[in-house]
PDB file of C-alpha atoms in Angstrom:
ATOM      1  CA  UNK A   8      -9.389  69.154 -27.480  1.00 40.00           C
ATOM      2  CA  UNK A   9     -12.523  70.414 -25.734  1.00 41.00           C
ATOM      3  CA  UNK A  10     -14.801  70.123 -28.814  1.00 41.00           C
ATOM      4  CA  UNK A  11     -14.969  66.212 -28.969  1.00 41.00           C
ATOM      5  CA  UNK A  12     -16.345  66.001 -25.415  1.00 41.00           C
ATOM      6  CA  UNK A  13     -18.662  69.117 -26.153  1.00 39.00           C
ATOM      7  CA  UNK A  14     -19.760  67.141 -29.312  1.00 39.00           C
ATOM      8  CA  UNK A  15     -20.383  63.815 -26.934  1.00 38.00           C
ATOM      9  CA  UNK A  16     -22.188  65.333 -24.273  1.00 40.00           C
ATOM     10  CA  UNK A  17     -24.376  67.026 -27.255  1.00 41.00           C
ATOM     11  CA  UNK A  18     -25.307  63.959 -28.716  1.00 45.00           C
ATOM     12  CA  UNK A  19     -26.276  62.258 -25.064  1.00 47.00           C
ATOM     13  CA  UNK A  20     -29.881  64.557 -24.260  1.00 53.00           C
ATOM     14  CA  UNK A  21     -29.729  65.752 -20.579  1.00 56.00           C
ATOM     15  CA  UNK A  22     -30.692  63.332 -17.915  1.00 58.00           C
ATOM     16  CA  UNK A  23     -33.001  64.613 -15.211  1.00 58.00           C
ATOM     17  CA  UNK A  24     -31.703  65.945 -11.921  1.00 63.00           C
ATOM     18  CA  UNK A  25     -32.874  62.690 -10.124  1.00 71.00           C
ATOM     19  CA  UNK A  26     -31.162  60.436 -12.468  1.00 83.00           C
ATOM     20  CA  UNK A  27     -28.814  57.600 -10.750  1.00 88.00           C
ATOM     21  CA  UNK A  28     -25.142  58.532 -11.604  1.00 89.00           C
ATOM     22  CA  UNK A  29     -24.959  55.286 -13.323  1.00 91.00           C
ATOM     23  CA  UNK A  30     -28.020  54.963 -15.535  1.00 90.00           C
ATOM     24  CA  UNK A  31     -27.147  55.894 -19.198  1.00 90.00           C
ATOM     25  CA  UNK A  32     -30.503  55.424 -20.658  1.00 85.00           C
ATOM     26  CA  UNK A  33     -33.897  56.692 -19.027  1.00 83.00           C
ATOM     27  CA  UNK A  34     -37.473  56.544 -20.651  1.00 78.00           C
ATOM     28  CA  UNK A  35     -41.206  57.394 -19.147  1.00 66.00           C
ATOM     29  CA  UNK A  36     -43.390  54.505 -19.328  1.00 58.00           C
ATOM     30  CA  UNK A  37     -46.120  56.796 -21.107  1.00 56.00           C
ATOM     31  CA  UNK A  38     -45.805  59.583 -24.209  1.00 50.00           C
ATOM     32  CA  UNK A  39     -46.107  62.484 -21.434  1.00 54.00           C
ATOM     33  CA  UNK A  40     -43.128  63.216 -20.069  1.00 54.00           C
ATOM     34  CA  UNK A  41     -44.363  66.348 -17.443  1.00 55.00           C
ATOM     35  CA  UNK A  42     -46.510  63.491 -16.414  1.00 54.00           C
ATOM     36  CA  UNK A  43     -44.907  60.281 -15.565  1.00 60.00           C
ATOM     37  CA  UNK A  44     -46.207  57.510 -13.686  1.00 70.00           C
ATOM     38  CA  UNK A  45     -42.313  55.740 -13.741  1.00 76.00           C
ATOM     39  CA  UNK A  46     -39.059  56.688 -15.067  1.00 83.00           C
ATOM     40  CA  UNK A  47     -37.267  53.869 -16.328  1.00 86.00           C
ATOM     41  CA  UNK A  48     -33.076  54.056 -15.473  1.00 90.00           C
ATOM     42  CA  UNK A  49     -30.549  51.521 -17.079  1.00 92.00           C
ATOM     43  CA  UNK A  50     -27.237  51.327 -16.784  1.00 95.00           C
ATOM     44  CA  UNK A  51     -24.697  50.464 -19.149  1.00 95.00           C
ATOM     45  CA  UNK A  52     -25.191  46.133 -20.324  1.00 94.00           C
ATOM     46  CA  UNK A  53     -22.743  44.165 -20.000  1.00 95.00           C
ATOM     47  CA  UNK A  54     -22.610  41.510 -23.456  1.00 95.00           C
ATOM     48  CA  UNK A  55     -22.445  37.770 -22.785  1.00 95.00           C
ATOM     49  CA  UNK A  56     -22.880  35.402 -25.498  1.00 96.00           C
ATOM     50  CA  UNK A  57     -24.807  32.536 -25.267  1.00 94.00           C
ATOM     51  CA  UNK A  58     -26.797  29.834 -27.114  1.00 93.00           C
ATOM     52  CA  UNK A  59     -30.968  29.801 -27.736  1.00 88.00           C
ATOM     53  CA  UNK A  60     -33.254  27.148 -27.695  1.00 86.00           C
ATOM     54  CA  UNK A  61     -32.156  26.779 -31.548  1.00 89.00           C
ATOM     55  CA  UNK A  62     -28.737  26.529 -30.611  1.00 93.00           C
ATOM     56  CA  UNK A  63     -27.999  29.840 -32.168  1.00 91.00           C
ATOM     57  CA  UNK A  64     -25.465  32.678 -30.652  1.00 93.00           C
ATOM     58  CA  UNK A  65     -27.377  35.762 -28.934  1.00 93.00           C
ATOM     59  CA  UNK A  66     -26.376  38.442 -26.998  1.00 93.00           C
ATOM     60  CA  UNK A  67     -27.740  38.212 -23.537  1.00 94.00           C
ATOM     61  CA  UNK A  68     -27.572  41.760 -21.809  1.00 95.00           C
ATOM     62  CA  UNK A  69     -26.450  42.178 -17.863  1.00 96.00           C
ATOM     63  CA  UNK A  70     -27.234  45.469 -16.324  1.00 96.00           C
ATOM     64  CA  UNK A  71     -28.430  47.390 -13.727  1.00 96.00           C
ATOM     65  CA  UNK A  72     -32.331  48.734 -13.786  1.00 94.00           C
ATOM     66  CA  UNK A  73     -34.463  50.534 -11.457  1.00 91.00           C
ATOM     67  CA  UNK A  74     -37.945  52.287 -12.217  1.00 87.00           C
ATOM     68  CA  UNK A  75     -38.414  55.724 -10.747  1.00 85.00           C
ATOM     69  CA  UNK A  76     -42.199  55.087  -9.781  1.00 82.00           C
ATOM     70  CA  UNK A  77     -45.020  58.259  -9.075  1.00 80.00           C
ATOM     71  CA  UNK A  78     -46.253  57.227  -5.472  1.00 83.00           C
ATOM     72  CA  UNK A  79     -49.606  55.692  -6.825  1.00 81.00           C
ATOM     73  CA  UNK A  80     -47.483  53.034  -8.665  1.00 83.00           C
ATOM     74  CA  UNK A  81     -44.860  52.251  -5.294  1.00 86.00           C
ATOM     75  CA  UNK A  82     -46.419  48.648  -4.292  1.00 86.00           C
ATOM     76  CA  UNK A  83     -47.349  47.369  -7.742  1.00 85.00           C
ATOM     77  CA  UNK A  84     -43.568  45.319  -7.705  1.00 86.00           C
ATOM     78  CA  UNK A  85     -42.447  43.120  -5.398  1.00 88.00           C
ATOM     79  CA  UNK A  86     -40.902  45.154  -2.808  1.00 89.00           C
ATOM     80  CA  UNK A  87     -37.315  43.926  -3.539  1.00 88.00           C
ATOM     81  CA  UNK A  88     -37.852  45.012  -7.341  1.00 88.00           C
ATOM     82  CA  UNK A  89     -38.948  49.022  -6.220  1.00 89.00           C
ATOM     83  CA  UNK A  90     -35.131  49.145  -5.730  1.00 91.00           C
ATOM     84  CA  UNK A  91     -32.165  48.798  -8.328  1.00 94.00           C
ATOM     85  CA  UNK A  92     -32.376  45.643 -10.001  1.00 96.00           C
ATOM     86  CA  UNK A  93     -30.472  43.373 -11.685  1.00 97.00           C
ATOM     87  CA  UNK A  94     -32.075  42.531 -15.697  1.00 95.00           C
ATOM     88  CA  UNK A  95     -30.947  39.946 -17.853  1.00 96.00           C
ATOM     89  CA  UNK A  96     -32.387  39.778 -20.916  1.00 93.00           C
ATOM     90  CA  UNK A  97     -31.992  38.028 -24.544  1.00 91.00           C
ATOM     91  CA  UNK A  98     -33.302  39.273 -28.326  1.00 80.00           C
ATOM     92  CA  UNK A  99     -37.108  39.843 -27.981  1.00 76.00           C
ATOM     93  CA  UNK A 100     -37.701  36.927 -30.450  1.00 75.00           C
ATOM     94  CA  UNK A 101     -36.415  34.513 -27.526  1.00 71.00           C
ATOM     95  CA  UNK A 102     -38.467  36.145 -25.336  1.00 79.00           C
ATOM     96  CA  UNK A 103     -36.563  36.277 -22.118  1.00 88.00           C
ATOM     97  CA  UNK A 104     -36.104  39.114 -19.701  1.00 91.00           C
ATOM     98  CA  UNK A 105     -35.124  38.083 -15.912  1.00 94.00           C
ATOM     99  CA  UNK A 106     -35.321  40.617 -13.060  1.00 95.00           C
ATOM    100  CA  UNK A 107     -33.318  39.704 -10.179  1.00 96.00           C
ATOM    101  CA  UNK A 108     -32.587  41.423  -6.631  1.00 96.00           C
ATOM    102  CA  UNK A 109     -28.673  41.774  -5.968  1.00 96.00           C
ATOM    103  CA  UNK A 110     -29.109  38.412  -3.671  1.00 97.00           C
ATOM    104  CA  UNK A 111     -30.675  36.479  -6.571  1.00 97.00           C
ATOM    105  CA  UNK A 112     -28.251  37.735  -8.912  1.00 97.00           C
ATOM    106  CA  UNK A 113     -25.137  36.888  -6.976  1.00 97.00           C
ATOM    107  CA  UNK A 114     -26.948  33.256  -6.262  1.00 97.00           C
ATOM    108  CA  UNK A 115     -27.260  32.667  -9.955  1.00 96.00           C
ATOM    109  CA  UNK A 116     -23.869  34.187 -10.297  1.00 97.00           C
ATOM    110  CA  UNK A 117     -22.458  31.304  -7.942  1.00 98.00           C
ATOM    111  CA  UNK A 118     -24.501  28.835  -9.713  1.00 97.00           C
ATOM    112  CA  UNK A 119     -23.152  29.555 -13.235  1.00 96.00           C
ATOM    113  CA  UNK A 120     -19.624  29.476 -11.630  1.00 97.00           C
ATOM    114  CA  UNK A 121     -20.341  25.967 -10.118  1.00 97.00           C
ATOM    115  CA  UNK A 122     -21.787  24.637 -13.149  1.00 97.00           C
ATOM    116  CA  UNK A 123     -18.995  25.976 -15.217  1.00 96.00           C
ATOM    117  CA  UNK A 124     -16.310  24.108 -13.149  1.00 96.00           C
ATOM    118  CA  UNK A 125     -17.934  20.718 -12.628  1.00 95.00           C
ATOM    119  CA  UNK A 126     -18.405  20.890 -16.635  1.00 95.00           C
ATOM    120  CA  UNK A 127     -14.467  21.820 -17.008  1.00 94.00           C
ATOM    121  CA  UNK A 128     -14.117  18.661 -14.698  1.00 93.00           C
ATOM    122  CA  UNK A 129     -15.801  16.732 -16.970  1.00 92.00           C
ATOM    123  CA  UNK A 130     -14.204  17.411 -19.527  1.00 88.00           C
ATOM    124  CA  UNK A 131     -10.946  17.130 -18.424  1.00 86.00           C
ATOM    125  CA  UNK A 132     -11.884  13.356 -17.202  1.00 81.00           C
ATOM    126  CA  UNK A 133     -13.199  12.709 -20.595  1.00 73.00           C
ATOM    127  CA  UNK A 134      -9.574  13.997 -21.768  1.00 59.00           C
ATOM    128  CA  UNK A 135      -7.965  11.274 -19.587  1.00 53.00           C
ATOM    129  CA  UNK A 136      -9.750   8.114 -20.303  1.00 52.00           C
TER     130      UNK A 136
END
């Protein structure tokens, strides 16, 4: 039983020592890793789908992000984005990546719930009449 998670943890490459226990994907902004200016950590998305400008199902992708910045580049975010984020982002053809702060994120979360329930009203009016 130990070769399947020997073959799993094979396939994954090692994650540096610095790595957030969450983040499941990590990339240098530049081609030289022993020289990175930021370290890019995601964790694992969380698939919602919704429609495009076209009307069209996507996959919009909820997860947490944080860059692991060299000191010169600390300051060239806003100072609530140096810290894990929030990204939500859609296929690159749509064109739409949001970052958001953990406030912003649970605002918009409480938005999307309001918004959700005054449409269910609606519609169960419309049922009525």
């Amino acid at each position: 039983m130990a070769e399947p998670a020997r073959a799993a943890s094979a396939a994954r490459p090692p994650h540096p020592q610095h790595c957030p226990p969450w983040c499941i994907d990590c990339r240098h902004d530049d081609a030289d890793p022993f020289s990175p200016r930021a370290l890019l950590h995601r964790g694992a998305a969380d698939t919602v789908h919704v429609y495009d400008q076209a009307c069209l199902l996507v996959q919009a992708h909820v997860r947490v992000t944080y860059w692991d910045k060299a000191p010169s580049w600390i300051g060239t975010d806003p100072a609530d984005l140096e810290r894990p984020y929030v990204e939500f982002s859609v296929p690159p053809e749509d064109g739409l990546q949001l970052s958001l702060n953990p406030e912003q994120a649970r605002s918009l979360a409480a938005a999307l719930l309001r918004a959700a329930d005054a449409a269910d009203a609606a519609l169960r009016g419309n049922a009525l009449k």
